[in-house]
Structures are given as structure tokens and as C-alpha cells.
PDB file of C-alpha atoms in Angstrom:
ATOM      1  CA  MET A   1      84.819  16.258-134.145  1.00 36.00           C
ATOM      2  CA  ILE A   2      81.667  14.381-132.150  1.00 41.00           C
ATOM      3  CA  PRO A   3      78.901  15.767-132.684  1.00 40.00           C
ATOM      4  CA  ILE A   4      76.703  16.810-129.916  1.00 36.00           C
ATOM      5  CA  LYS A   5      74.097  15.059-127.684  1.00 43.00           C
ATOM      6  CA  THR A   6      70.930  16.588-128.709  1.00 39.00           C
ATOM      7  CA  GLU A   7      67.519  15.820-127.663  1.00 47.00           C
ATOM      8  CA  SER A   8      65.248  14.001-129.797  1.00 47.00           C
ATOM      9  CA  ALA A   9      62.267  14.728-130.355  1.00 48.00           C
ATOM     10  CA  TRP A  10      59.492  12.325-128.057  1.00 40.00           C
ATOM     11  CA  ARG A  11      56.311  11.184-130.087  1.00 44.00           C
ATOM     12  CA  GLY A  12      54.791   9.596-127.624  1.00 43.00           C
ATOM     13  CA  THR A  13      54.622   6.062-126.338  1.00 48.00           C
ATOM     14  CA  SER A  14      54.837   2.787-129.264  1.00 48.00           C
ATOM     15  CA  ASP A  15      52.557   0.766-130.340  1.00 51.00           C
ATOM     16  CA  CYS A  16      53.860  -2.074-130.591  1.00 49.00           C
ATOM     17  CA  ARG A  17      51.576  -4.272-131.627  1.00 47.00           C
ATOM     18  CA  ASN A  18      50.912  -2.353-134.564  1.00 51.00           C
ATOM     19  CA  CYS A  19      54.192  -1.913-135.856  1.00 48.00           C
ATOM     20  CA  GLY A  20      54.801  -1.250-139.361  1.00 42.00           C
ATOM     21  CA  ILE A  21      57.865  -3.210-139.452  1.00 38.00           C
ATOM     22  CA  ARG A  22      57.292  -5.448-136.396  1.00 42.00           C
ATOM     23  CA  ASP A  23      59.213  -8.817-138.610  1.00 48.00           C
ATOM     24  CA  MET A  24      62.158  -7.065-138.699  1.00 47.00           C
ATOM     25  CA  VAL A  25      62.716  -5.932-135.069  1.00 53.00           C
ATOM     26  CA  LEU A  26      63.362  -7.169-131.687  1.00 59.00           C
ATOM     27  CA  PHE A  27      59.252  -7.982-130.772  1.00 59.00           C
ATOM     28  CA  ALA A  28      58.562  -9.625-134.104  1.00 59.00           C
ATOM     29  CA  ASP A  29      57.848 -13.342-132.154  1.00 59.00           C
ATOM     30  CA  LEU A  30      56.285 -11.976-129.444  1.00 60.00           C
ATOM     31  CA  ASN A  31      52.359 -13.090-128.832  1.00 58.00           C
ATOM     32  CA  GLU A  32      49.639 -11.147-126.650  1.00 62.00           C
ATOM     33  CA  GLN A  33      51.230 -13.033-122.996  1.00 63.00           C
ATOM     34  CA  ASP A  34      54.276 -11.821-123.538  1.00 57.00           C
ATOM     35  CA  PHE A  35      53.264  -8.008-124.815  1.00 57.00           C
ATOM     36  CA  ASN A  36      51.280  -8.114-120.922  1.00 59.00           C
ATOM     37  CA  LEU A  37      54.517  -9.043-119.741  1.00 54.00           C
ATOM     38  CA  ILE A  38      55.813  -5.493-120.658  1.00 59.00           C
ATOM     39  CA  HIS A  39      55.252  -2.805-117.639  1.00 50.00           C
ATOM     40  CA  ALA A  40      57.368   0.369-118.935  1.00 55.00           C
ATOM     41  CA  PRO A  41      56.899   2.756-121.715  1.00 66.00           C
ATOM     42  CA  ILE A  42      58.486   2.226-124.994  1.00 75.00           C
ATOM     43  CA  ASP A  43      59.270   5.979-126.109  1.00 80.00           C
ATOM     44  CA  ASP A  44      58.533   6.698-130.101  1.00 83.00           C
ATOM     45  CA  LEU A  45      62.006   8.574-130.947  1.00 88.00           C
ATOM     46  CA  VAL A  46      62.866  10.727-133.702  1.00 92.00           C
ATOM     47  CA  TYR A  47      66.542  12.421-134.408  1.00 93.00           C
ATOM     48  CA  GLN A  48      67.728  14.209-137.344  1.00 91.00           C
ATOM     49  CA  SER A  49      70.968  14.106-138.847  1.00 85.00           C
ATOM     50  CA  GLY A  50      74.215  14.784-136.794  1.00 87.00           C
ATOM     51  CA  GLN A  51      71.852  13.858-133.985  1.00 93.00           C
ATOM     52  CA  SER A  52      73.679  11.473-130.934  1.00 93.00           C
ATOM     53  CA  LEU A  53      71.475   8.700-129.642  1.00 94.00           C
ATOM     54  CA  TYR A  54      74.128   7.875-127.072  1.00 93.00           C
ATOM     55  CA  ASP A  55      77.698   8.219-126.022  1.00 93.00           C
ATOM     56  CA  GLU A  56      80.485   5.725-125.809  1.00 91.00           C
ATOM     57  CA  SER A  57      80.695   4.460-122.223  1.00 90.00           C
ATOM     58  CA  ASP A  58      77.141   5.588-121.374  1.00 93.00           C
ATOM     59  CA  LYS A  59      75.152   4.010-118.946  1.00 93.00           C
ATOM     60  CA  ALA A  60      71.976   2.320-120.869  1.00 90.00           C
ATOM     61  CA  LEU A  61      69.170   2.660-119.948  1.00 84.00           C
ATOM     62  CA  GLY A  62      67.259   0.717-122.886  1.00 86.00           C
ATOM     63  CA  VAL A  63      68.290  -1.040-126.476  1.00 87.00           C
ATOM     64  CA  PHE A  64      66.975   0.779-129.827  1.00 90.00           C
ATOM     65  CA  THR A  65      64.782  -0.808-132.825  1.00 86.00           C
ATOM     66  CA  LEU A  66      65.588   1.270-135.814  1.00 90.00           C
ATOM     67  CA  ARG A  67      62.385   1.347-137.803  1.00 85.00           C
ATOM     68  CA  LYS A  68      63.675   4.267-140.241  1.00 86.00           C
ATOM     69  CA  GLY A  69      66.903   5.853-141.131  1.00 87.00           C
ATOM     70  CA  LEU A  70      70.438   5.115-140.913  1.00 88.00           C
ATOM     71  CA  VAL A  71      72.222   5.302-137.930  1.00 91.00           C
ATOM     72  CA  LYS A  72      76.386   5.523-137.249  1.00 89.00           C
ATOM     73  CA  LEU A  73      77.767   3.838-134.858  1.00 90.00           C
ATOM     74  CA  VAL A  74      81.758   6.084-133.023  1.00 89.00           C
ATOM     75  CA  ARG A  75      84.862   4.813-131.377  1.00 87.00           C
ATOM     76  CA  VAL A  76      87.712   7.085-130.553  1.00 82.00           C
ATOM     77  CA  THR A  77      91.307   5.798-131.143  1.00 78.00           C
ATOM     78  CA  ALA A  78      93.959   6.464-129.057  1.00 79.00           C
ATOM     79  CA  ASP A  79      95.350   8.954-131.124  1.00 80.00           C
ATOM     80  CA  GLY A  80      92.337  11.031-131.007  1.00 77.00           C
ATOM     81  CA  ARG A  81      91.437  10.009-134.149  1.00 77.00           C
ATOM     82  CA  GLU A  82      86.805   8.894-135.085  1.00 78.00           C
ATOM     83  CA  ARG A  83      86.552   5.729-136.899  1.00 80.00           C
ATOM     84  CA  VAL A  84      82.834   4.805-137.368  1.00 82.00           C
ATOM     85  CA  VAL A  85      82.637   1.190-136.767  1.00 82.00           C
ATOM     86  CA  ARG A  86      79.346   0.260-138.700  1.00 84.00           C
ATOM     87  CA  VAL A  87      76.134   1.493-140.057  1.00 87.00           C
ATOM     88  CA  LEU A  88      73.217   0.439-138.641  1.00 88.00           C
ATOM     89  CA  PHE A  89      69.990  -0.373-141.218  1.00 86.00           C
ATOM     90  CA  PRO A  90      66.145  -0.846-140.590  1.00 85.00           C
ATOM     91  CA  GLY A  91      65.877  -4.030-138.656  1.00 82.00           C
ATOM     92  CA  ASP A  92      68.809  -3.509-136.302  1.00 86.00           C
ATOM     93  CA  VAL A  93      69.395  -3.373-132.388  1.00 86.00           C
ATOM     94  CA  VAL A  94      70.688   0.022-131.820  1.00 91.00           C
ATOM     95  CA  GLY A  95      72.618  -0.459-127.968  1.00 89.00           C
ATOM     96  CA  LEU A  96      72.927  -3.934-127.827  1.00 85.00           C
ATOM     97  CA  GLU A  97      75.701  -4.355-126.131  1.00 87.00           C
ATOM     98  CA  ALA A  98      74.635  -3.090-123.107  1.00 86.00           C
ATOM     99  CA  LEU A  99      72.113  -5.978-122.162  1.00 82.00           C
ATOM    100  CA  ALA A 100      75.643  -7.686-121.049  1.00 84.00           C
ATOM    101  CA  THR A 101      77.207  -4.557-120.175  1.00 87.00           C
ATOM    102  CA  GLY A 102      75.048  -1.851-118.555  1.00 89.00           C
ATOM    103  CA  ARG A 103      76.608   0.898-120.737  1.00 92.00           C
ATOM    104  CA  TYR A 104      77.342   1.605-124.785  1.00 93.00           C
ATOM    105  CA  ASP A 105      80.426   0.794-126.544  1.00 91.00           C
ATOM    106  CA  SER A 106      79.887   3.176-129.329  1.00 91.00           C
ATOM    107  CA  GLN A 107      78.646   6.758-129.726  1.00 93.00           C
ATOM    108  CA  ALA A 108      75.853   5.966-131.603  1.00 94.00           C
ATOM    109  CA  VAL A 109      74.910   9.440-134.914  1.00 93.00           C
ATOM    110  CA  ALA A 110      71.722   9.369-136.393  1.00 91.00           C
ATOM    111  CA  LEU A 111      73.395   9.497-140.106  1.00 84.00           C
ATOM    112  CA  SER A 112      69.648  11.073-141.587  1.00 83.00           C
ATOM    113  CA  GLU A 113      66.354  11.325-140.238  1.00 87.00           C
ATOM    114  CA  VAL A 114      65.421   8.101-137.948  1.00 91.00           C
ATOM    115  CA  SER A 115      62.819   6.893-135.954  1.00 89.00           C
ATOM    116  CA  LEU A 116      63.544   4.842-133.617  1.00 89.00           C
ATOM    117  CA  CYS A 117      61.485   2.766-130.499  1.00 84.00           C
ATOM    118  CA  ARG A 118      63.492   3.296-126.873  1.00 86.00           C
ATOM    119  CA  ILE A 119      63.511   0.162-124.994  1.00 83.00           C
ATOM    120  CA  PRO A 120      63.763   0.079-121.181  1.00 83.00           C
ATOM    121  CA  LEU A 121      66.253  -2.580-120.176  1.00 82.00           C
ATOM    122  CA  ASP A 122      64.281  -4.028-117.795  1.00 81.00           C
ATOM    123  CA  VAL A 123      62.028  -4.765-119.756  1.00 78.00           C
ATOM    124  CA  ILE A 124      64.440  -7.091-122.180  1.00 77.00           C
ATOM    125  CA  HIS A 125      65.577  -8.977-119.311  1.00 76.00           C
ATOM    126  CA  GLN A 126      62.206  -9.101-118.271  1.00 75.00           C
ATOM    127  CA  LEU A 127      60.761 -10.463-121.430  1.00 73.00           C
ATOM    128  CA  GLY A 128      64.129 -12.835-122.111  1.00 69.00           C
ATOM    129  CA  ALA A 129      63.256 -14.310-118.751  1.00 71.00           C
ATOM    130  CA  ASN A 130      60.414 -15.408-119.461  1.00 71.00           C
ATOM    131  CA  SER A 131      59.878 -15.469-123.036  1.00 69.00           C
ATOM    132  CA  PRO A 132      61.367 -17.755-124.864  1.00 69.00           C
ATOM    133  CA  ARG A 133      60.461 -16.458-128.148  1.00 66.00           C
ATOM    134  CA  LEU A 134      62.429 -13.167-127.279  1.00 65.00           C
ATOM    135  CA  HIS A 135      65.310 -14.604-125.926  1.00 64.00           C
ATOM    136  CA  ARG A 136      65.472 -16.756-129.313  1.00 70.00           C
ATOM    137  CA  LYS A 137      65.117 -13.776-131.086  1.00 68.00           C
ATOM    138  CA  LEU A 138      67.945 -11.758-129.028  1.00 69.00           C
ATOM    139  CA  MET A 139      70.272 -14.353-129.913  1.00 69.00           C
ATOM    140  CA  GLU A 140      69.705 -13.448-133.879  1.00 72.00           C
ATOM    141  CA  LYS A 141      70.445 -10.698-133.425  1.00 71.00           C
ATOM    142  CA  TRP A 142      73.588 -11.368-131.474  1.00 66.00           C
ATOM    143  CA  GLN A 143      74.974 -13.224-134.638  1.00 70.00           C
ATOM    144  CA  SER A 144      73.751 -10.930-136.896  1.00 74.00           C
ATOM    145  CA  ALA A 145      75.146  -7.979-134.725  1.00 71.00           C
ATOM    146  CA  LEU A 146      78.955 -10.383-134.853  1.00 71.00           C
ATOM    147  CA  LYS A 147      79.072 -10.727-138.787  1.00 75.00           C
ATOM    148  CA  LEU A 148      78.204  -7.801-139.464  1.00 72.00           C
ATOM    149  CA  ALA A 149      80.349  -5.945-137.695  1.00 71.00           C
ATOM    150  CA  ASP A 150      83.221  -8.955-139.463  1.00 70.00           C
ATOM    151  CA  ASP A 151      81.994  -8.106-142.576  1.00 74.00           C
ATOM    152  CA  TRP A 152      82.520  -4.611-142.371  1.00 71.00           C
ATOM    153  CA  LEU A 153      86.239  -5.473-140.611  1.00 68.00           C
ATOM    154  CA  ALA A 154      87.151  -7.692-143.643  1.00 71.00           C
ATOM    155  CA  GLU A 155      85.518  -5.605-146.728  1.00 76.00           C
ATOM    156  CA  LEU A 156      85.245  -1.928-145.379  1.00 78.00           C
ATOM    157  CA  ASN A 157      89.032  -1.404-143.859  1.00 79.00           C
ATOM    158  CA  PHE A 158      91.312  -4.209-145.907  1.00 82.00           C
ATOM    159  CA  GLY A 159      92.645  -3.530-149.734  1.00 86.00           C
ATOM    160  CA  SER A 160      93.065  -0.563-151.927  1.00 90.00           C
ATOM    161  CA  ALA A 161      91.050   2.326-152.055  1.00 92.00           C
ATOM    162  CA  ARG A 162      89.480   1.653-154.660  1.00 92.00           C
ATOM    163  CA  GLN A 163      88.321  -1.567-153.685  1.00 90.00           C
ATOM    164  CA  ARG A 164      87.073   0.191-150.412  1.00 91.00           C
ATOM    165  CA  VAL A 165      84.795   2.287-151.768  1.00 92.00           C
ATOM    166  CA  LEU A 166      83.611  -0.004-154.135  1.00 92.00           C
ATOM    167  CA  HIS A 167      82.065  -2.138-150.998  1.00 88.00           C
ATOM    168  CA  PHE A 168      81.058   0.414-149.736  1.00 89.00           C
ATOM    169  CA  ILE A 169      78.748   1.798-152.607  1.00 91.00           C
ATOM    170  CA  ARG A 170      77.380  -1.444-153.048  1.00 89.00           C
ATOM    171  CA  LYS A 171      76.798  -2.076-149.393  1.00 85.00           C
ATOM    172  CA  MET A 172      74.693   0.955-149.870  1.00 86.00           C
ATOM    173  CA  HIS A 173      73.470  -0.011-153.415  1.00 87.00           C
ATOM    174  CA  GLU A 174      72.662  -4.128-151.875  1.00 84.00           C
ATOM    175  CA  VAL A 175      70.648  -2.539-149.134  1.00 78.00           C
ATOM    176  CA  SER A 176      68.184   0.334-151.809  1.00 77.00           C
ATOM    177  CA  GLU A 177      64.760  -0.898-153.510  1.00 73.00           C
ATOM    178  CA  ASP A 178      65.174   1.748-155.913  1.00 82.00           C
ATOM    179  CA  GLY A 179      68.736   0.372-157.447  1.00 84.00           C
ATOM    180  CA  THR A 180      70.218   3.662-155.711  1.00 88.00           C
ATOM    181  CA  ALA A 181      72.999   4.216-153.288  1.00 89.00           C
ATOM    182  CA  THR A 182      73.675   6.967-150.571  1.00 85.00           C
ATOM    183  CA  LEU A 183      76.538   7.773-149.354  1.00 87.00           C
ATOM    184  CA  PHE A 184      77.679   9.859-146.306  1.00 80.00           C
ATOM    185  CA  GLY A 185      79.509  13.224-145.916  1.00 83.00           C
ATOM    186  CA  ARG A 186      83.133  11.618-147.411  1.00 87.00           C
ATOM    187  CA  ASP A 187      84.551  12.681-143.684  1.00 86.00           C
ATOM    188  CA  ASP A 188      81.893  10.189-142.863  1.00 82.00           C
ATOM    189  CA  MET A 189      83.003   7.380-145.308  1.00 87.00           C
ATOM    190  CA  GLY A 190      86.691   8.661-145.255  1.00 87.00           C
ATOM    191  CA  ALA A 191      86.016   7.635-141.444  1.00 81.00           C
ATOM    192  CA  MET A 192      84.111   3.958-141.391  1.00 81.00           C
ATOM    193  CA  MET A 193      86.931   3.043-144.605  1.00 86.00           C
ATOM    194  CA  ASP A 194      90.334   4.716-142.567  1.00 85.00           C
ATOM    195  CA  LEU A 195      90.861   6.504-145.583  1.00 90.00           C
ATOM    196  CA  LYS A 196      91.137  10.810-145.809  1.00 91.00           C
ATOM    197  CA  LEU A 197      88.689  12.960-146.827  1.00 91.00           C
ATOM    198  CA  GLU A 198      90.298  13.392-150.079  1.00 94.00           C
ATOM    199  CA  THR A 199      91.425  10.348-151.077  1.00 95.00           C
ATOM    200  CA  VAL A 200      87.575   9.377-151.077  1.00 93.00           C
ATOM    201  CA  SER A 201      86.509  12.636-153.044  1.00 94.00           C
ATOM    202  CA  ARG A 202      88.956  11.243-156.325  1.00 95.00           C
ATOM    203  CA  GLU A 203      87.582   7.558-155.554  1.00 94.00           C
ATOM    204  CA  VAL A 204      83.792   7.994-156.146  1.00 94.00           C
ATOM    205  CA  THR A 205      84.342  11.470-159.235  1.00 94.00           C
ATOM    206  CA  ALA A 206      85.882   8.849-160.912  1.00 94.00           C
ATOM    207  CA  LEU A 207      83.273   6.000-160.804  1.00 94.00           C
ATOM    208  CA  VAL A 208      80.956   9.163-162.353  1.00 94.00           C
ATOM    209  CA  ARG A 209      83.431   9.704-164.660  1.00 94.00           C
ATOM    210  CA  ALA A 210      83.360   6.449-165.935  1.00 94.00           C
ATOM    211  CA  GLY A 211      79.675   5.889-165.500  1.00 94.00           C
ATOM    212  CA  VAL A 212      79.521   3.448-163.379  1.00 94.00           C
ATOM    213  CA  MET A 213      76.014   6.075-161.283  1.00 94.00           C
ATOM    214  CA  GLU A 214      75.652   9.725-161.532  1.00 94.00           C
ATOM    215  CA  PRO A 215      74.030  12.020-158.570  1.00 92.00           C
ATOM    216  CA  LEU A 216      70.827  12.502-157.851  1.00 88.00           C
ATOM    217  CA  ASP A 217      71.685  15.582-155.742  1.00 83.00           C
ATOM    218  CA  LYS A 218      73.416  18.496-154.983  1.00 79.00           C
ATOM    219  CA  HIS A 219      75.040  17.220-152.459  1.00 78.00           C
ATOM    220  CA  GLY A 220      76.619  14.119-153.763  1.00 78.00           C
ATOM    221  CA  ARG A 221      74.165  11.895-151.064  1.00 82.00           C
ATOM    222  CA  HIS A 222      71.766  10.168-153.464  1.00 86.00           C
ATOM    223  CA  TYR A 223      73.132   8.416-156.491  1.00 93.00           C
ATOM    224  CA  LYS A 224      71.830   5.924-159.169  1.00 92.00           C
ATOM    225  CA  VAL A 225      73.787   3.372-159.668  1.00 92.00           C
ATOM    226  CA  LEU A 226      73.839   2.075-164.161  1.00 93.00           C
ATOM    227  CA  LEU A 227      76.586  -0.472-164.142  1.00 92.00           C
ATOM    228  CA  PRO A 228      76.316  -2.752-160.682  1.00 90.00           C
ATOM    229  CA  ASP A 229      78.627  -5.262-162.255  1.00 91.00           C
ATOM    230  CA  CYS A 230      81.507  -2.052-161.681  1.00 90.00           C
ATOM    231  CA  LEU A 231      80.754  -2.026-158.395  1.00 88.00           C
ATOM    232  CA  GLU A 232      82.598  -5.897-158.050  1.00 82.00           C
ATOM    233  CA  GLU A 233      86.174  -5.890-156.922  1.00 67.00           C
ATOM    234  CA  LYS A 234      88.106  -5.721-159.734  1.00 57.00           C
TER     235      LYS A 234
END
């Protein structure tokens, strides 16, 4: 069942000029003149794991830049099944499609505690019309989002169950900085790869038994990858 939307914790107005990951996010290239065009507050928000940022088809009030944590994008198929269509990482823009449609295409749910900035749509439109720097960054984010969607479809939804799980763990290992891989609930992983929960559990267990990785917590969410070469498709 899709989690019920709950309110996030508002932490005030974001200081975009001094953002710790400004080089990664949407406002990376803005100068002082651009910042002077921002006349609406940009909210600094925190969501806990399982909380929903917004639902599919909701009218959009803004887009989100993800500073910390992971967010999954979920859609419900015609037969009522949930499919995780993508996972977003720090530096990604959540709800980018709203700039064109005014609505969100998917439900966005926090996979861990996440920290985000919510940027009102009118701020983006104002800057996009007056700042070539933001326009260029928006085009880069669009291209990145399309590539990630293509990669996700190509790598995580084709091949055997083992190949899909290997692809997913490799992706999570590649974005870590300490040689680990953070996994999710087996139901979430199954929804990402169109596999049954039991199948995902069996494949992850087989990799642990083979010594490819070892669990670092009792919940089976965090693993140390011992043999990264074994994550390559066989």
C-alpha cells in the first residue's frame, strides 16, 4: 500500500547562496543578480523514511532539490500493482516534470530521512525566463533525468532475477563513498525490478553466502561489498 501523505518538518527558509552542495543542485550556476530575482521563500524541509512528498497527479506547488537521502518515485499500474520507476539521489531534482505539466507524474516517497529544498514553480519560471544560467542547468537536469530513466529501464527490468539484483546492488555501491551498498525493503526492491519479494530475498541471501557482501546491520539494509567484481553481470 502506498504510504499516507504526512507533513514534513519545516526548518525555515533555505540559504541557497551558502548551500553545502550548491555545486550539485539546480541553483549551482546562479550569480547575485539571479538571486535578486527570487521573491518567494524556498523552504528547507525534512521528511522521515516512508513519508510522501506528494502523490501522483497532485497539482504541483514547486519542485524539490534533494540535498540528503534517497527518494523513490512510485506509480500504480492498471492492475493495482506498485512499481518503483526510479530512485533519486542527492543533487537530483524531484518533480521536474511539473515545470511542463503543472502536476506530478509519480508519487515521491522518502526511502530514508531526506533533506530537501522546495522551490516554488513561479520562482523557477521567473528565473528560467531571465537567467540563461538557470535555463542551461534545467536542460542539464532534464537530460540527466531522461538518461537515468533509460538506464533504470534497461538495467533493472530486463534479464534474469539474479542479473537484476546484481545491477541494483552495483548501482547502490557506485553511489556510496565507503565501499558499501544501502538496500531497501525487499518489497521496495521487488517493485523496482518487477520481482517477487521472495525472489529478491533469495538472491540477496545467495550473494551473502557466496561472500560477495556482508550485512552491516540486523535489518538487511546496509552491506559491505567485499567482492565488487562479482557484481558485474555474468
